Amino acid sequence: MGQEKIVALDNINLEIEEGEICCLFGTSGSGKSTLLNMLAGLEKPTKGTIKIKNKRVDLLNESQLATFRQKHIGFVFQSYNLIPSLTALENVSLPLIFQGMPKAKREIRAKEMLKAVGLSKRMHHKPKEMSGGQQQRVSIARAFVNRPKILFADEPTGNLDTHTTIEVMDMIRDIARKYNQTLIIVSHDPEIADYANRIITIIDGNIHKIEVKNGEEREIIYERKE
């Protein structure tokens, strides 16, 4: 920024295992969302290497990244990012269009996902006709519909009340476990972090602490020495 150099992420060294539920945890400005964007190929690092499924994501061009995300990655955002003019069924079907799936098969898969998130009676409603919690369920169905190996969830319950937050997080976790998908959650909320097998606390662009959950207990396996 002008003459000032801003270091968003500094010396991050991290591996996330297949099928793991992992939380990137920290306050606003800690660098957790930047790290998620780097992992998902939405931003490119100035230095370093990002590998997913033995592929150097940081070296892919935009077209290659789009294809890679389409095949392997799903997203759940805080702001839902639904298309207002489309019904729930059409929103959920959308990723399958880019995979070239025939319409009849797309609709069957999308209906299955909407049923799985409890929206079988809302398939033909548009986003403005649904509550925030229902819109987020549509967003979850859309993220999972092409059965991605990795799901990124960026503050997925930030706009929801406590009761709906628990419902939505239970849903995301259960679907990910069912299909052995890797789930990477970004959050500043300790209750959301508690859903993860591993909690990676980020402060000022560095990994400050790594905790592993054993049953109801958390064990600190790494803590940064200042």
CSV table of C-alpha atoms in Angstrom, one decimal:
chain,number,residue,atom,x,y,z
A,1,MET,CA,0.0,0.0,0.0
A,2,GLY,CA,2.0,3.0,-1.3
A,3,GLN,CA,5.4,2.7,0.3
A,4,GLU,CA,4.2,0.5,3.2
A,5,LYS,CA,4.5,-3.2,3.0
A,6,ILE,CA,1.6,-5.1,4.6
A,7,VAL,CA,2.4,-8.7,5.6
A,8,ALA,CA,-0.9,-10.6,5.8
A,9,LEU,CA,0.6,-14.0,6.3
A,10,ASP,CA,4.1,-14.7,7.5
A,11,ASN,CA,5.9,-18.0,7.5
A,12,ILE,CA,2.8,-20.2,7.6
A,13,ASN,CA,3.7,-23.9,7.5
A,14,LEU,CA,0.7,-26.2,7.6
A,15,GLU,CA,-0.7,-29.5,6.4
A,16,ILE,CA,-4.4,-30.4,6.5
A,17,GLU,CA,-5.3,-34.1,6.2
A,18,GLU,CA,-7.9,-35.6,3.9
A,19,GLY,CA,-11.2,-35.9,5.8
A,20,GLU,CA,-10.1,-33.5,8.6
A,21,ILE,CA,-12.4,-30.9,10.1
A,22,CYS,CA,-10.1,-27.9,10.7
A,23,CYS,CA,-10.8,-24.4,12.0
A,24,LEU,CA,-8.7,-21.4,11.2
A,25,PHE,CA,-9.4,-19.4,14.3
A,26,GLY,CA,-8.6,-15.7,15.1
A,27,THR,CA,-9.9,-12.2,15.5
A,28,SER,CA,-10.7,-9.8,12.7
A,29,GLY,CA,-7.5,-8.9,10.8
A,30,SER,CA,-5.5,-11.9,12.0
A,31,GLY,CA,-5.0,-13.3,8.5
A,32,LYS,CA,-7.4,-16.3,8.7
A,33,SER,CA,-9.6,-15.3,5.8
A,34,THR,CA,-6.5,-14.4,3.7
A,35,LEU,CA,-5.2,-17.9,4.4
A,36,LEU,CA,-8.4,-19.5,3.3
A,37,ASN,CA,-8.4,-17.4,0.1
A,38,MET,CA,-4.9,-18.6,-0.6
A,39,LEU,CA,-5.7,-22.2,0.0
A,40,ALA,CA,-8.8,-21.9,-2.3
A,41,GLY,CA,-6.8,-20.2,-5.0
A,42,LEU,CA,-8.8,-17.0,-4.8
A,43,GLU,CA,-5.6,-15.0,-4.0
A,44,LYS,CA,-2.0,-15.8,-5.0
A,45,PRO,CA,0.8,-15.7,-2.4
A,46,THR,CA,3.9,-13.5,-3.1
A,47,LYS,CA,6.0,-16.3,-1.8
A,48,GLY,CA,5.6,-20.0,-0.9
A,49,THR,CA,3.9,-23.1,-2.1
A,50,ILE,CA,0.3,-24.3,-1.9
A,51,LYS,CA,-0.4,-27.9,-2.8
A,52,ILE,CA,-3.8,-29.6,-2.9
A,53,LYS,CA,-4.0,-33.2,-4.1
A,54,ASN,CA,-0.3,-32.9,-5.1
A,55,LYS,CA,-1.1,-30.1,-7.5
A,56,ARG,CA,0.7,-26.7,-7.1
A,57,VAL,CA,-2.4,-24.4,-6.8
A,58,ASP,CA,-0.3,-21.3,-6.7
A,59,LEU,CA,1.0,-22.0,-10.2
A,60,LEU,CA,-2.3,-22.4,-11.9
A,61,ASN,CA,-3.8,-19.7,-14.1
A,62,GLU,CA,-7.3,-18.4,-13.7
A,63,SER,CA,-8.8,-20.9,-16.2
A,64,GLN,CA,-7.0,-23.8,-14.6
A,65,LEU,CA,-8.0,-22.7,-11.1
A,66,ALA,CA,-11.7,-22.4,-12.2
A,67,THR,CA,-11.6,-26.0,-13.5
A,68,PHE,CA,-9.8,-27.2,-10.4
A,69,ARG,CA,-12.3,-25.6,-8.0
A,70,GLN,CA,-15.2,-26.9,-10.0
A,71,LYS,CA,-13.9,-30.5,-9.6
A,72,HIS,CA,-12.6,-30.4,-6.1
A,73,ILE,CA,-13.8,-27.5,-4.0
A,74,GLY,CA,-17.0,-26.1,-2.5
A,75,PHE,CA,-17.7,-22.8,-0.7
A,76,VAL,CA,-20.1,-21.7,2.0
A,77,PHE,CA,-20.0,-17.9,2.7
A,78,GLN,CA,-21.3,-15.7,5.4
A,79,SER,CA,-23.4,-13.7,2.9
A,80,TYR,CA,-24.9,-16.8,1.2
A,81,ASN,CA,-24.1,-15.4,-2.3
A,82,LEU,CA,-27.3,-16.9,-3.8
A,83,ILE,CA,-28.6,-15.5,-7.2
A,84,PRO,CA,-31.8,-13.6,-6.3
A,85,SER,CA,-33.6,-14.3,-9.6
A,86,LEU,CA,-33.2,-18.1,-9.2
A,87,THR,CA,-35.2,-20.6,-7.1
A,88,ALA,CA,-33.5,-22.7,-4.4
A,89,LEU,CA,-33.5,-25.6,-6.8
A,90,GLU,CA,-31.9,-23.6,-9.6
A,91,ASN,CA,-29.3,-22.1,-7.3
A,92,VAL,CA,-28.3,-25.6,-6.1
A,93,SER,CA,-28.2,-27.0,-9.6
A,94,LEU,CA,-25.9,-24.2,-10.9
A,95,PRO,CA,-22.5,-25.9,-10.2
A,96,LEU,CA,-23.7,-29.0,-12.0
A,97,ILE,CA,-24.3,-27.0,-15.2
A,98,PHE,CA,-20.6,-26.2,-15.4
A,99,GLN,CA,-19.9,-29.9,-15.0
A,100,GLY,CA,-22.0,-30.6,-18.1
A,101,MET,CA,-24.5,-32.8,-16.2
A,102,PRO,CA,-27.9,-33.3,-18.0
A,103,LYS,CA,-30.8,-31.3,-16.7
A,104,ALA,CA,-32.8,-34.3,-15.4
A,105,LYS,CA,-29.8,-35.6,-13.5
A,106,ARG,CA,-29.0,-32.1,-12.1
A,107,GLU,CA,-32.5,-31.7,-10.7
A,108,ILE,CA,-32.5,-35.1,-9.1
A,109,ARG,CA,-29.1,-34.4,-7.4
A,110,ALA,CA,-30.2,-30.8,-6.3
A,111,LYS,CA,-33.5,-32.1,-4.9
A,112,GLU,CA,-31.6,-34.8,-2.9
A,113,MET,CA,-29.3,-32.1,-1.4
A,114,LEU,CA,-32.2,-29.7,-0.6
A,115,LYS,CA,-34.0,-32.6,1.1
A,116,ALA,CA,-30.9,-33.4,3.1
A,117,VAL,CA,-30.8,-29.8,4.4
A,118,GLY,CA,-34.5,-29.8,5.3
A,119,LEU,CA,-35.8,-27.7,2.4
A,120,SER,CA,-37.9,-30.1,0.4
A,121,LYS,CA,-40.9,-27.7,0.7
A,122,ARG,CA,-38.9,-24.7,-0.3
A,123,MET,CA,-37.3,-25.9,-3.6
A,124,HIS,CA,-39.3,-23.4,-5.8
A,125,HIS,CA,-38.9,-20.4,-3.5
A,126,LYS,CA,-36.5,-17.6,-4.4
A,127,PRO,CA,-34.0,-16.2,-1.8
A,128,LYS,CA,-36.1,-13.2,-0.8
A,129,GLU,CA,-38.9,-15.6,0.1
A,130,MET,CA,-36.7,-17.4,2.7
A,131,SER,CA,-35.3,-16.6,6.1
A,132,GLY,CA,-31.5,-16.2,6.6
A,133,GLY,CA,-31.2,-19.7,8.0
A,134,GLN,CA,-33.1,-21.1,5.0
A,135,GLN,CA,-30.9,-19.2,2.6
A,136,GLN,CA,-27.8,-20.5,4.3
A,137,ARG,CA,-29.1,-24.1,4.0
A,138,VAL,CA,-29.5,-23.5,0.2
A,139,SER,CA,-25.9,-22.2,0.2
A,140,ILE,CA,-24.8,-25.4,2.0
A,141,ALA,CA,-26.8,-27.6,-0.5
A,142,ARG,CA,-25.1,-25.8,-3.4
A,143,ALA,CA,-21.6,-26.2,-1.9
A,144,PHE,CA,-22.1,-30.0,-1.4
A,145,VAL,CA,-24.1,-30.8,-4.5
A,146,ASN,CA,-21.1,-31.7,-6.7
A,147,ARG,CA,-19.6,-33.7,-3.7
A,148,PRO,CA,-16.3,-31.7,-3.5
A,149,LYS,CA,-13.3,-33.3,-1.7
A,150,ILE,CA,-12.7,-30.0,0.1
A,151,LEU,CA,-15.2,-27.5,1.5
A,152,PHE,CA,-14.2,-24.0,2.6
A,153,ALA,CA,-16.6,-22.3,5.0
A,154,ASP,CA,-15.8,-18.6,5.7
A,155,GLU,CA,-17.7,-17.4,8.9
A,156,PRO,CA,-20.7,-19.6,7.7
A,157,THR,CA,-23.0,-18.6,10.6
A,158,GLY,CA,-22.0,-14.9,11.0
A,159,ASN,CA,-25.5,-13.7,10.0
A,160,LEU,CA,-27.5,-16.3,12.0
A,161,ASP,CA,-29.0,-16.5,15.5
A,162,THR,CA,-27.6,-19.0,18.0
A,163,HIS,CA,-30.2,-21.7,17.5
A,164,THR,CA,-29.9,-21.6,13.7
A,165,THR,CA,-26.1,-21.5,14.0
A,166,ILE,CA,-26.1,-24.8,15.9
A,167,GLU,CA,-28.4,-26.4,13.3
A,168,VAL,CA,-26.3,-25.2,10.3
A,169,MET,CA,-23.0,-26.3,11.9
A,170,ASP,CA,-24.4,-29.7,12.8
A,171,MET,CA,-25.5,-30.0,9.2
A,172,ILE,CA,-22.2,-29.0,7.6
A,173,ARG,CA,-20.2,-31.3,9.9
A,174,ASP,CA,-22.5,-34.3,9.4
A,175,ILE,CA,-22.5,-34.1,5.6
A,176,ALA,CA,-18.7,-33.7,5.5
A,177,ARG,CA,-18.3,-36.7,7.7
A,178,LYS,CA,-20.8,-38.8,5.6
A,179,TYR,CA,-18.7,-38.3,2.4
A,180,ASN,CA,-15.3,-38.1,4.1
A,181,GLN,CA,-14.8,-34.5,2.9
A,182,THR,CA,-12.2,-32.2,4.2
A,183,LEU,CA,-13.8,-29.2,5.9
A,184,ILE,CA,-11.9,-26.0,6.6
A,185,ILE,CA,-13.8,-23.4,8.6
A,186,VAL,CA,-12.8,-19.8,9.3
A,187,SER,CA,-14.2,-18.3,12.4
A,188,HIS,CA,-13.7,-16.0,15.4
A,189,ASP,CA,-16.3,-17.8,17.5
A,190,PRO,CA,-15.0,-20.4,20.0
A,191,GLU,CA,-18.3,-22.4,19.7
A,192,ILE,CA,-17.8,-22.8,16.0
A,193,ALA,CA,-14.1,-23.7,16.5
A,194,ASP,CA,-15.3,-26.5,18.8
A,195,TYR,CA,-16.7,-28.4,15.9
A,196,ALA,CA,-13.2,-28.9,14.5
A,197,ASN,CA,-10.8,-31.8,15.1
A,198,ARG,CA,-8.0,-29.3,14.9
A,199,ILE,CA,-8.1,-25.6,15.8
A,200,ILE,CA,-5.3,-23.4,14.3
A,201,THR,CA,-5.2,-20.0,16.0
A,202,ILE,CA,-3.7,-17.3,13.8
A,203,ILE,CA,-2.4,-14.0,15.2
A,204,ASP,CA,-0.8,-11.3,13.0
A,205,GLY,CA,-0.4,-13.7,10.1
A,206,ASN,CA,1.4,-16.4,12.1
A,207,ILE,CA,0.2,-19.7,13.5
A,208,HIS,CA,0.1,-18.9,17.2
A,209,LYS,CA,-1.3,-22.2,18.5
A,210,ILE,CA,-2.6,-25.6,17.3
A,211,GLU,CA,-5.0,-27.6,19.4
A,212,VAL,CA,-6.3,-31.1,18.8
A,213,LYS,CA,-9.6,-32.3,20.2
A,214,ASN,CA,-9.6,-35.6,22.0
A,215,GLY,CA,-13.2,-36.4,23.0
A,216,GLU,CA,-14.3,-33.4,25.0
A,217,GLU,CA,-10.8,-32.3,25.8
A,218,ARG,CA,-8.4,-30.1,23.8
A,219,GLU,CA,-4.7,-30.7,23.7
A,220,ILE,CA,-2.2,-28.0,22.7
A,221,ILE,CA,0.3,-29.7,20.3
A,222,TYR,CA,2.0,-26.4,19.2
A,223,GLU,CA,2.4,-23.0,20.7
A,224,ARG,CA,4.5,-20.3,19.2
A,225,LYS,CA,7.4,-18.9,21.3
A,226,GLU,CA,7.7,-15.2,21.0
